[in-house]
Amino acid sequence: MTTEGILSSWFPDYLSVEANEAFQKAFGRFDSLRSIFSSSQIGNVQGAAFTGFVVLRKKGAGQCEEKEVSGIILSNSCDIDDRNRRDYPINVTFAPLLSLDALGALWRSAGVNEEQISSKLNMVKRQTVSHLFYLPNGPHSKEAVADFSMLGVMRMDDFMNKSTKKHIFTLDQIGYYFLLIKLSIHFLRLTDGVQREPQLAS
């Protein structure tokens, strides 16, 4: 199947012909796409970004400290809907946001040369790095990435009651489907050369 065919298979069945064509065009020209953000959606849904998330960072031998970060929600929207009554505490899973400038600085501090950094950043912008979801300029300001290799988990009640919690953006339909595809590629991609043979009953 072609790349276009694979992407098309992800599109929802309810799309009109016009909407389907718009999706095809958007996916085909992501490099020049300037916005993948919704202008109206602000709820706690998958693909929404907020300030106020908390992660633990190693401080020293056997010590950790809390650090507040911005992040994009990866939890299923229904699972974290605050209108759903729960018999046990629910958590929200998120991917921290990192500016593209900060990402470049991290590579630079690791000894990567400028030519390699430029090449890596171009790959990130083309969405070809599986663990980094590229976000063009938007409500969050400069270009950024969501890092799937640094996931955080926070009690939903704690997050909802955080005084510094503030909505940053929510992905629009096209951005949301890009997110789903990148998540699937990163977490569910079949490993090359690994055959998982079934255990047969004797």
Short mmCIF file of C-alpha atoms in Angstrom, two decimals:
data_model
loop_
_atom_site.label_atom_id
_atom_site.label_comp_id
_atom_site.label_asym_id
_atom_site.label_seq_id
_atom_site.Cartn_x
_atom_site.Cartn_y
_atom_site.Cartn_z
CA MET A 1 0.00 0.00 0.00
CA THR A 2 1.26 3.52 -0.77
CA THR A 3 1.96 6.07 1.95
CA GLU A 4 -1.14 7.97 0.87
CA GLY A 5 -3.19 4.78 1.09
CA ILE A 6 -1.91 4.03 4.59
CA LEU A 7 -2.76 7.54 5.76
CA SER A 8 -6.18 7.42 4.11
CA SER A 9 -7.02 4.25 6.00
CA TRP A 10 -6.74 6.25 9.23
CA PHE A 11 -9.30 8.86 8.20
CA PRO A 12 -12.74 8.51 9.85
CA ASP A 13 -15.52 7.00 7.73
CA TYR A 14 -17.87 9.91 8.37
CA LEU A 15 -15.75 12.46 6.46
CA SER A 16 -17.37 14.04 3.42
CA VAL A 17 -15.61 13.84 0.07
CA GLU A 18 -14.51 17.46 0.47
CA ALA A 19 -13.17 16.88 4.00
CA ASN A 20 -11.35 13.74 2.87
CA GLU A 21 -9.69 15.64 0.04
CA ALA A 22 -8.68 18.40 2.48
CA PHE A 23 -7.07 15.79 4.72
CA GLN A 24 -5.19 14.28 1.77
CA LYS A 25 -3.83 17.70 0.76
CA ALA A 26 -2.84 18.61 4.33
CA PHE A 27 -1.00 15.33 4.89
CA GLY A 28 0.71 15.73 1.54
CA ARG A 29 2.12 19.17 2.35
CA PHE A 30 2.88 19.06 6.05
CA ASP A 31 6.18 20.89 5.60
CA SER A 32 4.31 24.03 4.56
CA LEU A 33 1.42 23.61 7.00
CA ARG A 34 1.36 26.59 9.35
CA SER A 35 -1.32 25.57 11.83
CA ILE A 36 -2.63 22.32 13.25
CA PHE A 37 -4.43 23.94 16.17
CA SER A 38 -8.12 24.29 16.95
CA SER A 39 -9.49 27.78 17.43
CA SER A 40 -12.28 26.79 19.83
CA GLN A 41 -11.68 23.49 21.67
CA ILE A 42 -10.29 24.05 25.19
CA GLY A 43 -11.39 20.99 27.22
CA ASN A 44 -9.30 18.26 28.84
CA VAL A 45 -9.05 16.03 25.77
CA GLN A 46 -6.39 13.94 24.09
CA GLY A 47 -4.25 16.31 22.06
CA ALA A 48 -4.75 19.32 24.33
CA ALA A 49 -1.73 21.01 25.91
CA PHE A 50 -1.58 22.68 29.32
CA THR A 51 0.83 24.19 31.79
CA GLY A 52 0.78 22.80 35.32
CA PHE A 53 1.94 19.24 34.77
CA VAL A 54 4.48 17.92 37.29
CA VAL A 55 7.33 15.49 36.61
CA LEU A 56 10.01 14.04 38.84
CA ARG A 57 13.62 14.76 37.91
CA LYS A 58 16.70 13.16 39.44
CA LYS A 59 18.52 15.67 41.62
CA GLY A 60 21.31 13.57 43.04
CA ALA A 61 22.08 10.13 44.38
CA GLY A 62 18.76 8.79 45.61
CA GLN A 63 17.08 12.21 45.38
CA CYS A 64 14.38 13.59 43.11
CA GLU A 65 12.70 16.95 42.78
CA GLU A 66 9.39 18.01 41.27
CA LYS A 67 9.50 20.15 38.17
CA GLU A 68 6.53 21.87 36.59
CA VAL A 69 6.31 21.53 32.80
CA SER A 70 3.96 22.11 29.92
CA GLY A 71 2.68 18.96 28.25
CA ILE A 72 0.23 17.48 25.78
CA ILE A 73 -2.40 15.01 27.00
CA LEU A 74 -2.06 11.47 25.66
CA SER A 75 -4.75 9.85 27.82
CA ASN A 76 -7.97 8.78 26.14
CA SER A 77 -10.43 11.68 26.26
CA CYS A 78 -13.21 9.56 27.77
CA ASP A 79 -10.92 8.22 30.50
CA ILE A 80 -10.11 11.70 31.81
CA ASP A 81 -13.52 13.33 31.30
CA ASP A 82 -14.24 14.99 34.66
CA ARG A 83 -17.97 14.37 34.14
CA ASN A 84 -17.41 10.62 34.44
CA ARG A 85 -17.87 9.34 37.96
CA ARG A 86 -14.95 7.25 39.24
CA ASP A 87 -14.75 4.58 41.91
CA TYR A 88 -10.98 4.99 42.08
CA PRO A 89 -8.51 7.80 41.30
CA ILE A 90 -7.76 8.31 37.61
CA ASN A 91 -4.42 9.47 36.21
CA VAL A 92 -3.62 11.63 33.21
CA THR A 93 -0.69 10.69 30.98
CA PHE A 94 1.14 13.46 29.15
CA ALA A 95 4.20 14.11 26.99
CA PRO A 96 6.32 17.12 28.03
CA LEU A 97 6.74 19.94 25.52
CA LEU A 98 10.20 21.14 24.56
CA SER A 99 11.01 24.07 22.30
CA LEU A 100 12.94 23.31 19.14
CA ASP A 101 15.65 25.71 20.31
CA ALA A 102 16.00 23.77 23.58
CA LEU A 103 16.15 20.48 21.66
CA GLY A 104 18.97 21.85 19.52
CA ALA A 105 20.77 23.05 22.65
CA LEU A 106 20.54 19.57 24.19
CA TRP A 107 22.15 18.02 21.13
CA ARG A 108 24.78 20.76 21.12
CA SER A 109 25.66 20.06 24.77
CA ALA A 110 26.01 16.37 23.86
CA GLY A 111 28.71 17.25 21.31
CA VAL A 112 26.62 17.06 18.12
CA ASN A 113 27.98 19.42 15.47
CA GLU A 114 25.90 22.17 13.85
CA GLU A 115 25.52 20.39 10.51
CA GLN A 116 24.17 17.28 12.23
CA ILE A 117 21.86 19.37 14.42
CA SER A 118 20.44 21.10 11.35
CA SER A 119 19.84 17.72 9.70
CA LYS A 120 18.20 16.31 12.83
CA LEU A 121 15.91 19.33 13.18
CA ASN A 122 14.83 19.01 9.55
CA MET A 123 13.93 15.36 10.20
CA VAL A 124 11.92 16.40 13.25
CA LYS A 125 10.01 18.97 11.18
CA ARG A 126 9.17 16.30 8.60
CA GLN A 127 7.74 14.11 11.42
CA THR A 128 10.21 11.32 10.63
CA VAL A 129 11.59 10.99 14.20
CA SER A 130 9.21 8.55 15.85
CA HIS A 131 9.49 9.71 19.49
CA LEU A 132 9.20 13.44 18.73
CA PHE A 133 5.92 15.00 17.64
CA TYR A 134 6.69 18.28 15.87
CA LEU A 135 4.51 21.33 16.58
CA PRO A 136 4.82 24.34 14.26
CA ASN A 137 4.50 27.93 15.52
CA GLY A 138 1.19 28.44 17.23
CA PRO A 139 -0.49 29.36 20.53
CA HIS A 140 2.51 27.92 22.40
CA SER A 141 4.73 30.46 20.59
CA LYS A 142 7.85 29.01 18.93
CA GLU A 143 8.25 25.61 17.25
CA ALA A 144 8.28 22.76 19.74
CA VAL A 145 8.11 18.99 20.13
CA ALA A 146 6.22 16.61 22.38
CA ASP A 147 8.65 13.94 23.56
CA PHE A 148 7.07 10.46 23.73
CA SER A 149 10.20 9.07 25.41
CA MET A 150 9.66 11.23 28.53
CA LEU A 151 6.04 10.51 29.44
CA GLY A 152 4.68 11.71 32.76
CA VAL A 153 1.72 10.55 34.85
CA MET A 154 -0.21 12.74 37.27
CA ARG A 155 -3.31 12.26 39.40
CA MET A 156 -6.16 13.86 37.44
CA ASP A 157 -7.58 15.49 40.60
CA ASP A 158 -4.20 17.05 41.37
CA PHE A 159 -3.89 18.31 37.82
CA MET A 160 -7.42 19.77 37.77
CA ASN A 161 -6.80 21.60 41.06
CA LYS A 162 -3.37 22.95 40.08
CA SER A 163 -3.40 26.73 40.39
CA THR A 164 -0.90 27.10 37.52
CA LYS A 165 -2.91 24.90 35.13
CA LYS A 166 -3.58 26.86 31.95
CA HIS A 167 -4.76 25.73 28.51
CA ILE A 168 -2.19 26.34 25.78
CA PHE A 169 -3.69 24.74 22.67
CA THR A 170 -5.73 21.84 21.34
CA LEU A 171 -4.87 20.09 18.10
CA ASP A 172 -7.39 20.42 15.28
CA GLN A 173 -8.63 17.36 13.38
CA ILE A 174 -5.59 17.15 11.11
CA GLY A 175 -3.15 17.71 13.95
CA TYR A 176 -4.99 15.13 16.04
CA TYR A 177 -4.68 12.46 13.37
CA PHE A 178 -1.00 13.25 12.98
CA LEU A 179 -0.68 12.70 16.73
CA LEU A 180 -2.47 9.34 16.57
CA ILE A 181 -0.28 8.18 13.71
CA LYS A 182 2.92 9.23 15.46
CA LEU A 183 1.81 7.55 18.72
CA SER A 184 1.01 4.35 16.85
CA ILE A 185 4.32 4.37 14.98
CA HIS A 186 6.28 4.99 18.17
CA PHE A 187 4.51 2.59 20.54
CA LEU A 188 2.96 -0.03 18.27
CA ARG A 189 5.37 -0.40 15.35
CA LEU A 190 6.39 -3.98 14.67
CA THR A 191 10.05 -4.59 15.48
CA ASP A 192 12.14 -5.36 12.42
CA GLY A 193 13.51 -8.90 12.38
CA VAL A 194 11.59 -10.05 15.47
CA GLN A 195 9.22 -12.95 14.89
CA ARG A 196 6.87 -13.60 17.77
CA GLU A 197 6.09 -17.25 17.26
CA PRO A 198 2.94 -18.53 19.00
CA GLN A 199 3.36 -21.12 21.71
CA LEU A 200 1.74 -24.28 20.42
CA ALA A 201 0.02 -26.73 22.72
CA SER A 202 1.81 -30.09 22.91
#
